PDB file of C-alpha atoms and ligand atoms in Angstrom:
ATOM      1  CA  MET A   1     -22.930   4.281   2.842  1.00 87.00           C
ATOM      2  CA  PRO A   2     -25.318   7.313   0.909  1.00 85.00           C
ATOM      3  CA  VAL A   3     -27.110   5.517  -1.620  1.00 82.00           C
ATOM      4  CA  GLY A   4     -29.687   7.316  -2.560  1.00 81.00           C
ATOM      5  CA  LEU A   5     -26.862  10.123  -4.064  1.00 80.00           C
ATOM      6  CA  ALA A   6     -26.291   7.748  -6.802  1.00 77.00           C
ATOM      7  CA  VAL A   7     -30.341   7.126  -8.302  1.00 77.00           C
ATOM      8  CA  ALA A   8     -29.484   8.880 -11.052  1.00 80.00           C
ATOM      9  CA  TYR A   9     -26.686   6.660 -12.621  1.00 81.00           C
ATOM     10  CA  LYS A  10     -27.020   3.515 -14.432  1.00 81.00           C
ATOM     11  CA  SER A  11     -23.136   2.733 -14.684  1.00 84.00           C
ATOM     12  CA  PRO A  12     -22.560   0.792 -11.810  1.00 82.00           C
ATOM     13  CA  SER A  13     -18.811   2.093 -11.372  1.00 83.00           C
ATOM     14  CA  GLN A  14     -20.192   5.107 -11.402  1.00 85.00           C
ATOM     15  CA  ARG A  15     -22.720   4.721  -8.917  1.00 86.00           C
ATOM     16  CA  THR A  16     -19.950   3.112  -6.995  1.00 88.00           C
ATOM     17  CA  ARG A  17     -17.587   6.327  -7.696  1.00 86.00           C
ATOM     18  CA  ILE A  18     -20.598   8.432  -6.533  1.00 88.00           C
ATOM     19  CA  ILE A  19     -21.477   6.448  -3.596  1.00 90.00           C
ATOM     20  CA  SER A  20     -17.600   5.791  -2.373  1.00 91.00           C
ATOM     21  CA  GLU A  21     -16.565   9.372  -2.352  1.00 91.00           C
ATOM     22  CA  ALA A  22     -19.318  11.079  -0.519  1.00 92.00           C
ATOM     23  CA  TRP A  23     -18.880   8.080   1.903  1.00 94.00           C
ATOM     24  CA  GLY A  24     -14.999   9.326   1.620  1.00 95.00           C
ATOM     25  CA  ARG A  25     -16.337  13.186   2.328  1.00 94.00           C
ATOM     26  CA  ARG A  26     -18.239  12.288   5.574  1.00 95.00           C
ATOM     27  CA  SER A  27     -15.916   9.555   6.659  1.00 96.00           C
ATOM     28  CA  LEU A  28     -12.469   9.715   5.975  1.00 97.00           C
ATOM     29  CA  TYR A  29      -9.737  11.318   8.246  1.00 98.00           C
ATOM     30  CA  CYS A  30      -6.295  11.700   7.562  1.00 98.00           C
ATOM     31  CA  ALA A  31      -3.834   9.228   9.224  1.00 97.00           C
ATOM     32  CA  ARG A  32      -0.136  11.160   8.428  1.00 97.00           C
ATOM     33  CA  CYS A  33      -1.614  14.149  11.036  1.00 97.00           C
ATOM     34  CA  ASP A  34      -4.297  14.611  13.325  1.00 97.00           C
ATOM     35  CA  SER A  35      -6.690  16.020  10.625  1.00 98.00           C
ATOM     36  CA  PRO A  36     -10.897  14.820  11.149  1.00 97.00           C
ATOM     37  CA  ALA A  37     -11.870  15.257   7.769  1.00 97.00           C
ATOM     38  CA  LEU A  38     -10.431  14.566   4.213  1.00 97.00           C
ATOM     39  CA  GLU A  39     -11.058  17.169   1.269  1.00 95.00           C
ATOM     40  CA  PRO A  40     -11.851  15.848  -2.243  1.00 94.00           C
ATOM     41  CA  SER A  41      -9.210  16.683  -4.769  1.00 92.00           C
ATOM     42  CA  ARG A  42      -9.578  18.814  -8.316  1.00 80.00           C
ATOM     43  CA  VAL A  43      -5.933  18.395  -9.317  1.00 71.00           C
ATOM     44  CA  ASN A  44      -4.760  15.419 -10.680  1.00 63.00           C
ATOM     45  CA  ALA A  45      -8.232  13.388 -10.839  1.00 71.00           C
ATOM     46  CA  LYS A  46      -6.160  10.206 -11.912  1.00 77.00           C
ATOM     47  CA  LEU A  47      -4.382   9.627  -8.893  1.00 90.00           C
ATOM     48  CA  VAL A  48      -5.832  11.718  -6.203  1.00 94.00           C
ATOM     49  CA  ASP A  49      -9.065  11.476  -4.917  1.00 94.00           C
ATOM     50  CA  PHE A  50      -8.833  13.523  -1.295  1.00 96.00           C
ATOM     51  CA  VAL A  51      -6.440  15.729   0.148  1.00 96.00           C
ATOM     52  CA  CYS A  52      -5.700  16.495   3.722  1.00 97.00           C
ATOM     53  CA  PRO A  53      -6.036  20.257   4.281  1.00 97.00           C
ATOM     54  CA  ARG A  54      -3.723  20.061   7.001  1.00 97.00           C
ATOM     55  CA  CYS A  55      -0.763  18.864   5.873  1.00 96.00           C
ATOM     56  CA  ALA A  56      -1.157  17.885   1.959  1.00 95.00           C
ATOM     57  CA  ALA A  57      -1.225  14.298   2.000  1.00 96.00           C
ATOM     58  CA  ALA A  58      -2.786  13.286  -0.951  1.00 95.00           C
ATOM     59  CA  PHE A  59      -4.784   9.871  -0.723  1.00 97.00           C
ATOM     60  CA  GLN A  60      -6.184   7.434  -3.863  1.00 95.00           C
ATOM     61  CA  LEU A  61      -9.706   5.834  -3.117  1.00 95.00           C
ATOM     62  CA  LYS A  62     -10.571   2.532  -4.630  1.00 93.00           C
ATOM     63  CA  SER A  63     -13.984   0.689  -3.809  1.00 93.00           C
ATOM     64  CA  GLN A  64     -14.913  -2.599  -4.728  1.00 92.00           C
ATOM     65  CA  SER A  65     -17.547  -4.774  -3.872  1.00 92.00           C
ATOM     66  CA  HIS A  66     -15.225  -8.436  -3.438  1.00 90.00           C
ATOM     67  CA  ARG A  67     -12.613  -8.694  -1.047  1.00 89.00           C
ATOM     68  CA  PHE A  68      -8.918  -7.532  -1.990  1.00 88.00           C
ATOM     69  CA  SER A  69      -6.923 -10.495  -2.248  1.00 86.00           C
ATOM     70  CA  ARG A  70      -3.842 -10.209  -3.599  1.00 91.00           C
ATOM     71  CA  ARG A  71      -3.696  -7.409  -5.979  1.00 93.00           C
ATOM     72  CA  ILE A  72      -5.265  -4.121  -6.444  1.00 92.00           C
ATOM     73  CA  THR A  73      -6.129  -3.082 -10.264  1.00 91.00           C
ATOM     74  CA  ASP A  74      -5.020   0.534 -10.394  1.00 91.00           C
ATOM     75  CA  VAL A  75      -4.224   3.355 -12.908  1.00 91.00           C
ATOM     76  CA  ALA A  76      -2.295   3.132 -16.119  1.00 93.00           C
ATOM     77  CA  TYR A  77       1.118   1.378 -15.614  1.00 95.00           C
ATOM     78  CA  HIS A  78       3.673   4.721 -16.536  1.00 94.00           C
ATOM     79  CA  VAL A  79       1.751   6.723 -14.345  1.00 94.00           C
ATOM     80  CA  MET A  80       1.971   5.055 -10.920  1.00 94.00           C
ATOM     81  CA  ARG A  81       5.502   4.134 -11.888  1.00 95.00           C
ATOM     82  CA  ARG A  82       6.760   7.455 -13.068  1.00 95.00           C
ATOM     83  CA  ALA A  83       4.756   9.067  -9.550  1.00 94.00           C
ATOM     84  CA  ILE A  84       6.621   6.007  -7.342  1.00 93.00           C
ATOM     85  CA  GLU A  85       9.925   7.030  -9.032  1.00 92.00           C
ATOM     86  CA  GLU A  86       9.336  10.734  -8.408  1.00 91.00           C
ATOM     87  CA  SER A  87       8.132  10.133  -4.454  1.00 89.00           C
ATOM     88  CA  ARG A  88       4.918  11.492  -5.660  1.00 90.00           C
ATOM     89  CA  ALA A  89       2.296   8.018  -5.312  1.00 94.00           C
ATOM     90  CA  PRO A  90      -0.691   9.207  -3.074  1.00 95.00           C
ATOM     91  CA  HIS A  91      -1.773   6.780   0.006  1.00 97.00           C
ATOM     92  CA  LEU A  92      -3.500   4.086  -1.653  1.00 97.00           C
ATOM     93  CA  LEU A  93      -7.141   3.446   0.004  1.00 97.00           C
ATOM     94  CA  ALA A  94      -8.721  -0.124  -0.327  1.00 96.00           C
ATOM     95  CA  LEU A  95     -12.301  -0.197   0.239  1.00 96.00           C
ATOM     96  CA  GLN A  96     -14.087  -3.014  -0.095  1.00 96.00           C
ATOM     97  CA  TYR A  97     -18.299  -2.728   0.578  1.00 94.00           C
ATOM     98  CA  ASP A  98     -21.006  -4.794   0.569  1.00 93.00           C
ATOM     99  CA  PRO A  99     -23.029  -4.330  -2.835  1.00 88.00           C
ATOM    100  CA  LEU A 100     -26.765  -5.614  -1.125  1.00 89.00           C
ATOM    101  CA  THR A 101     -26.483  -3.123   2.506  1.00 90.00           C
ATOM    102  CA  TRP A 102     -24.048  -0.771   1.268  1.00 89.00           C
ATOM    103  CA  CYS A 103     -22.012  -1.130   4.294  1.00 94.00           C
ATOM    104  CA  VAL A 104     -18.352  -0.486   4.733  1.00 96.00           C
ATOM    105  CA  ARG A 105     -16.674  -3.873   5.129  1.00 96.00           C
ATOM    106  CA  ASN A 106     -12.637  -3.608   4.968  1.00 96.00           C
ATOM    107  CA  LEU A 107     -10.412  -0.941   4.298  1.00 97.00           C
ATOM    108  CA  ILE A 108      -6.807  -0.967   3.917  1.00 97.00           C
ATOM    109  CA  LEU A 109      -4.707   1.888   4.316  1.00 97.00           C
ATOM    110  CA  ILE A 110      -1.066   1.325   2.106  1.00 96.00           C
ATOM    111  CA  PRO A 111       0.783   4.845   3.025  1.00 96.00           C
ATOM    112  CA  SER A 112       2.553   5.888  -0.403  1.00 95.00           C
ATOM    113  CA  PHE A 113       6.332   5.363   0.709  1.00 92.00           C
ATOM    114  CA  ALA A 114       5.487   1.643   0.976  1.00 92.00           C
ATOM    115  CA  LEU A 115       4.550   1.709  -2.338  1.00 93.00           C
ATOM    116  CA  THR A 116       7.948   0.338  -4.450  1.00 91.00           C
ATOM    117  CA  LEU A 117       8.519  -1.209  -7.758  1.00 92.00           C
ATOM    118  CA  SER A 118       8.808  -4.306  -5.941  1.00 90.00           C
ATOM    119  CA  CYS A 119       4.858  -4.136  -5.895  1.00 93.00           C
ATOM    120  CA  LEU A 120       4.128  -2.861  -8.964  1.00 95.00           C
ATOM    121  CA  GLU A 121       3.160  -5.183 -11.973  1.00 96.00           C
ATOM    122  CA  ARG A 122       2.898  -4.184 -15.123  1.00 95.00           C
ATOM    123  CA  ARG A 123      -0.797  -5.648 -16.908  1.00 95.00           C
ATOM    124  CA  LYS A 124      -1.126  -7.131 -20.420  1.00 93.00           C
ATOM    125  CA  PRO A 125      -2.173  -3.958 -22.430  1.00 92.00           C
ATOM    126  CA  LEU A 126      -5.788  -3.842 -23.594  1.00 89.00           C
ATOM    127  CA  ALA A 127      -6.946  -6.141 -26.473  1.00 86.00           C
ATOM    128  CA  LEU A 128      -7.480  -4.349 -30.305  1.00 82.00           C
ATOM    129  CA  THR A 129     -10.860  -4.931 -29.687  1.00 84.00           C
ATOM    130  CA  ALA A 130     -11.254  -2.715 -26.194  1.00 81.00           C
ATOM    131  CA  ARG A 131     -12.148   1.131 -26.697  1.00 83.00           C
ATOM    132  CA  ARG A 132      -8.445   1.943 -24.709  1.00 84.00           C
ATOM    133  CA  SER A 133      -6.838  -0.321 -27.005  1.00 86.00           C
ATOM    134  CA  GLY A 134      -3.323  -0.679 -26.190  1.00 87.00           C
ATOM    135  CA  TRP A 135      -3.385   0.876 -22.677  1.00 90.00           C
ATOM    136  CA  VAL A 136      -1.433  -0.771 -19.792  1.00 94.00           C
ATOM    137  CA  GLY A 137      -2.945  -0.411 -16.579  1.00 94.00           C
ATOM    138  CA  CYS A 138      -0.793  -1.679 -13.410  1.00 95.00           C
ATOM    139  CA  ASN A 139      -1.700  -4.175 -10.267  1.00 95.00           C
ATOM    140  CA  ILE A 140      -0.459  -3.140  -6.789  1.00 95.00           C
ATOM    141  CA  LEU A 141       0.688  -6.742  -5.121  1.00 95.00           C
ATOM    142  CA  LEU A 142      -0.376  -6.841  -1.822  1.00 93.00           C
ATOM    143  CA  PHE A 143       1.665 -10.050  -1.068  1.00 91.00           C
ATOM    144  CA  ASN A 144       4.498  -7.626  -1.751  1.00 91.00           C
ATOM    145  CA  ILE A 145       4.072  -5.420   0.510  1.00 92.00           C
ATOM    146  CA  PRO A 146       4.606  -6.338   4.593  1.00 89.00           C
ATOM    147  CA  VAL A 147       1.496  -6.340   6.982  1.00 88.00           C
ATOM    148  CA  ASP A 148       2.911  -3.290   8.571  1.00 89.00           C
ATOM    149  CA  ALA A 149       2.057  -1.606   6.083  1.00 93.00           C
ATOM    150  CA  ARG A 150      -1.556  -2.969   5.247  1.00 94.00           C
ATOM    151  CA  ILE A 151      -3.392  -0.777   7.826  1.00 96.00           C
ATOM    152  CA  GLU A 152      -6.717  -1.623   8.730  1.00 96.00           C
ATOM    153  CA  VAL A 153      -9.047   1.205   9.158  1.00 98.00           C
ATOM    154  CA  VAL A 154     -12.092  -0.800   8.645  1.00 97.00           C
ATOM    155  CA  SER A 155     -11.503  -4.523   9.562  1.00 96.00           C
ATOM    156  CA  ASP A 156     -15.485  -7.187   9.028  1.00 96.00           C
ATOM    157  CA  GLY A 157     -17.669  -3.937   9.852  1.00 95.00           C
ATOM    158  CA  SER A 158     -15.325  -2.718  12.353  1.00 97.00           C
ATOM    159  CA  PRO A 159     -13.409   0.489  12.576  1.00 97.00           C
ATOM    160  CA  SER A 160     -10.529   0.910  14.296  1.00 97.00           C
ATOM    161  CA  ARG A 161      -9.740   3.786  16.443  1.00 97.00           C
ATOM    162  CA  PRO A 162      -8.360   6.593  14.768  1.00 97.00           C
ATOM    163  CA  ALA A 163      -5.043   6.678  17.152  1.00 97.00           C
ATOM    164  CA  THR A 164      -4.163   2.944  16.565  1.00 97.00           C
ATOM    165  CA  VAL A 165      -4.470   4.013  12.932  1.00 97.00           C
ATOM    166  CA  ARG A 166      -2.044   6.964  13.258  1.00 97.00           C
ATOM    167  CA  ARG A 167       0.000   4.744  15.256  1.00 95.00           C
ATOM    168  CA  GLN A 168       0.764   2.462  12.387  1.00 94.00           C
ATOM    169  CA  PHE A 169       1.610   4.448  10.170  1.00 95.00           C
ATOM    170  CA  SER A 170       4.195   6.640  12.012  1.00 94.00           C
ATOM    171  CA  LEU A 171       5.635   3.830  12.870  1.00 90.00           C
ATOM    172  CA  LEU A 172       7.098   3.439   8.882  1.00 90.00           C
ATOM    173  CA  LYS A 173       6.627   7.332   8.413  1.00 89.00           C
ATOM    174  CA  PRO A 174      11.015   7.777   8.590  1.00 89.00           C
ATOM    175  CA  LEU A 175      10.826   5.708   5.247  1.00 89.00           C
ATOM    176  CA  GLU A 176       9.196   8.554   3.885  1.00 87.00           C
ATOM    177  CA  LYS A 177      11.869  10.682   3.108  1.00 85.00           C
ATOM    178  CA  VAL A 178      13.663   7.504   1.673  1.00 85.00           C
ATOM    179  CA  GLY A 179      14.372   7.201  -1.791  1.00 85.00           C
ATOM    180  CA  TYR A 180      11.997   4.563  -3.387  1.00 85.00           C
ATOM    181  CA  GLU A 181      14.901   1.910  -4.658  1.00 85.00           C
ATOM    182  CA  ARG A 182      16.401   1.835  -0.642  1.00 87.00           C
ATOM    183  CA  ARG A 183      12.775   1.506   1.185  1.00 90.00           C
ATOM    184  CA  GLY A 184      12.129  -1.115  -1.856  1.00 90.00           C
ATOM    185  CA  TRP A 185      14.814  -3.312   0.310  1.00 93.00           C
ATOM    186  CA  THR A 186      13.580  -2.600   3.064  1.00 93.00           C
ATOM    187  CA  LEU A 187      10.209  -3.228   3.087  1.00 92.00           C
ATOM    188  CA  ASP A 188      11.071  -6.493   1.079  1.00 94.00           C
ATOM    189  CA  VAL A 189      13.400  -7.302   3.809  1.00 95.00           C
ATOM    190  CA  LEU A 190      10.364  -6.572   6.465  1.00 93.00           C
ATOM    191  CA  ASN A 191       8.003  -8.182   4.215  1.00 93.00           C
ATOM    192  CA  ILE A 192      10.214 -11.584   4.233  1.00 95.00           C
ATOM    193  CA  VAL A 193      10.841 -11.360   7.899  1.00 95.00           C
ATOM    194  CA  ARG A 194       6.923 -11.014   9.198  1.00 92.00           C
ATOM    195  CA  SER A 195       6.682 -14.287   6.803  1.00 93.00           C
ATOM    196  CA  LEU A 196       8.044 -16.494   8.796  1.00 94.00           C
ATOM    197  CA  HIS A 197       5.695 -16.123  11.412  1.00 92.00           C
ATOM    198  CA  LYS A 198       8.522 -16.264  13.856  1.00 93.00           C
ATOM    199  CA  PRO A 199       8.586 -13.712  17.044  1.00 93.00           C
ATOM    200  CA  GLU A 200      12.875 -15.289  16.921  1.00 95.00           C
ATOM    201  CA  PHE A 201      14.443 -15.703  14.132  1.00 96.00           C
ATOM    202  CA  SER A 202      18.126 -16.002  12.589  1.00 96.00           C
ATOM    203  CA  LEU A 203      20.083 -14.009   9.624  1.00 95.00           C
ATOM    204  CA  GLY A 204      19.915 -17.489   8.503  1.00 95.00           C
ATOM    205  CA  ASP A 205      16.640 -18.061   8.222  1.00 96.00           C
ATOM    206  CA  VAL A 206      16.497 -14.551   6.131  1.00 96.00           C
ATOM    207  CA  TYR A 207      19.392 -15.761   3.459  1.00 96.00           C
ATOM    208  CA  ARG A 208      17.512 -18.691   3.047  1.00 96.00           C
ATOM    209  CA  ARG A 209      15.027 -16.027   1.365  1.00 95.00           C
ATOM    210  CA  SER A 210      17.890 -14.551  -0.940  1.00 96.00           C
ATOM    211  CA  GLU A 211      16.431 -15.666  -4.075  1.00 95.00           C
ATOM    212  CA  GLU A 212      13.068 -13.861  -3.838  1.00 93.00           C
ATOM    213  CA  LEU A 213      15.241 -11.091  -2.726  1.00 94.00           C
ATOM    214  CA  GLN A 214      17.418 -11.550  -5.643  1.00 94.00           C
ATOM    215  CA  LEU A 215      14.518 -11.601  -8.286  1.00 92.00           C
ATOM    216  CA  LEU A 216      13.057  -8.117  -6.811  1.00 90.00           C
ATOM    217  CA  HIS A 217      16.595  -6.765  -7.213  1.00 90.00           C
ATOM    218  CA  PRO A 218      18.056  -8.871 -10.255  1.00 89.00           C
ATOM    219  CA  LYS A 219      20.846  -6.141 -10.560  1.00 88.00           C
ATOM    220  CA  ASN A 220      22.293  -6.398  -6.895  1.00 86.00           C
ATOM    221  CA  LEU A 221      24.688  -8.865  -6.835  1.00 86.00           C
ATOM    222  CA  HIS A 222      25.371  -8.283  -2.963  1.00 94.00           C
ATOM    223  CA  VAL A 223      22.277  -9.593  -1.251  1.00 95.00           C
ATOM    224  CA  ARG A 224      23.787 -11.026   2.007  1.00 96.00           C
ATOM    225  CA  ASP A 225      25.218  -7.559   2.712  1.00 96.00           C
ATOM    226  CA  LYS A 226      21.743  -5.549   2.058  1.00 95.00           C
ATOM    227  CA  ILE A 227      19.911  -8.151   3.897  1.00 96.00           C
ATOM    228  CA  ARG A 228      22.317  -6.952   6.915  1.00 95.00           C
ATOM    229  CA  GLN A 229      21.960  -3.512   6.112  1.00 95.00           C
ATOM    230  CA  GLN A 230      18.363  -3.585   6.202  1.00 95.00           C
ATOM    231  CA  LEU A 231      18.092  -5.177   9.369  1.00 96.00           C
ATOM    232  CA  GLN A 232      19.832  -2.339  10.625  1.00 94.00           C
ATOM    233  CA  ARG A 233      17.442  -0.185   9.555  1.00 92.00           C
ATOM    234  CA  LEU A 234      14.593  -1.979  10.409  1.00 93.00           C
ATOM    235  CA  LYS A 235      16.310  -1.753  13.981  1.00 94.00           C
ATOM    236  CA  ASP A 236      16.537   1.599  13.894  1.00 91.00           C
ATOM    237  CA  MET A 237      13.193   1.993  13.203  1.00 90.00           C
ATOM    238  CA  GLY A 238      11.886   0.484  16.203  1.00 90.00           C
ATOM    239  CA  LEU A 239      10.917  -2.718  14.261  1.00 91.00           C
ATOM    240  CA  VAL A 240      13.393  -5.400  15.463  1.00 94.00           C
ATOM    241  CA  ALA A 241      16.328  -6.069  17.459  1.00 95.00           C
ATOM    242  CA  PHE A 242      19.063  -7.430  17.981  1.00 93.00           C
ATOM    243  CA  ALA A 243      19.103 -10.771  20.515  1.00 92.00           C
ATOM    244  CA  GLY A 244      22.771 -11.292  20.193  1.00 89.00           C
ATOM    245  CA  GLY A 245      24.718 -14.168  18.282  1.00 88.00           C
ATOM    246  CA  GLY A 246      23.035 -13.285  14.869  1.00 88.00           C
ATOM    247  CA  ARG A 247      19.298 -13.656  16.615  1.00 94.00           C
ATOM    248  CA  TYR A 248      16.939 -11.117  16.444  1.00 95.00           C
ATOM    249  CA  LEU A 249      13.391 -10.475  17.661  1.00 95.00           C
ATOM    250  CA  LEU A 250      11.209  -9.134  16.073  1.00 90.00           C
ATOM    251  CA  LYS A 251       8.969  -6.473  17.795  1.00 84.00           C
ATOM    252  CA  SER A 252       4.563  -6.908  17.172  1.00 71.00           C
TER     253      SER A 252
HETATM  254 ZN1   ZN B 301      -2.887  14.970   7.428  1.00 59.57          ZN
END
């Protein structure tokens, strides 16, 4: 990463922003189309940092020096919630760098259509003593996003091939045109199926996790019907195959 650019900045968060944005201008590419570069965004800077010059896909870059574990701290809760509801959320790039060498260690891409209300958490309002007292931020809950939608662009310092990143992105792209509530169900069922860690599973395996789905969708009283419907959708997307007799095969 181009560390020299930040010598004039004292605040660690400003340094991280300047350095990671400069790195992004030089190194990021679009996963949605074949554009080899992304351009810095000047519009809606709160939510969007980069835009694809070819397909206009919007990206947000979040950088930090420690590993992304279960949550990514993001913008104001109401801003992200509305963006998800109106299908305006950007694709999220979560970058982890080594603070000693300023090398990119990990970069995960979460396509915007994998962001649903199931993975959005409202944080506590900032304390009265804080400069922005009462401000409510949000967390993106990584454990509620299926592994399929956590695309590794850089893993332990090694970049993935752009073709691999684009192929993984395109597997989920059919969800792009689906409303957030419907794709929320699809992704939640996919997350459960992946978390079984079995190449072959039964309808009963997924039914046994109905309670988790009920918690994520408290208003829906027909969870089992939804599970069957979503398995059909996952089959249409090529992520699952029917093996007959209530058995399913998970495609990698
Ligand atoms: Zn593009």
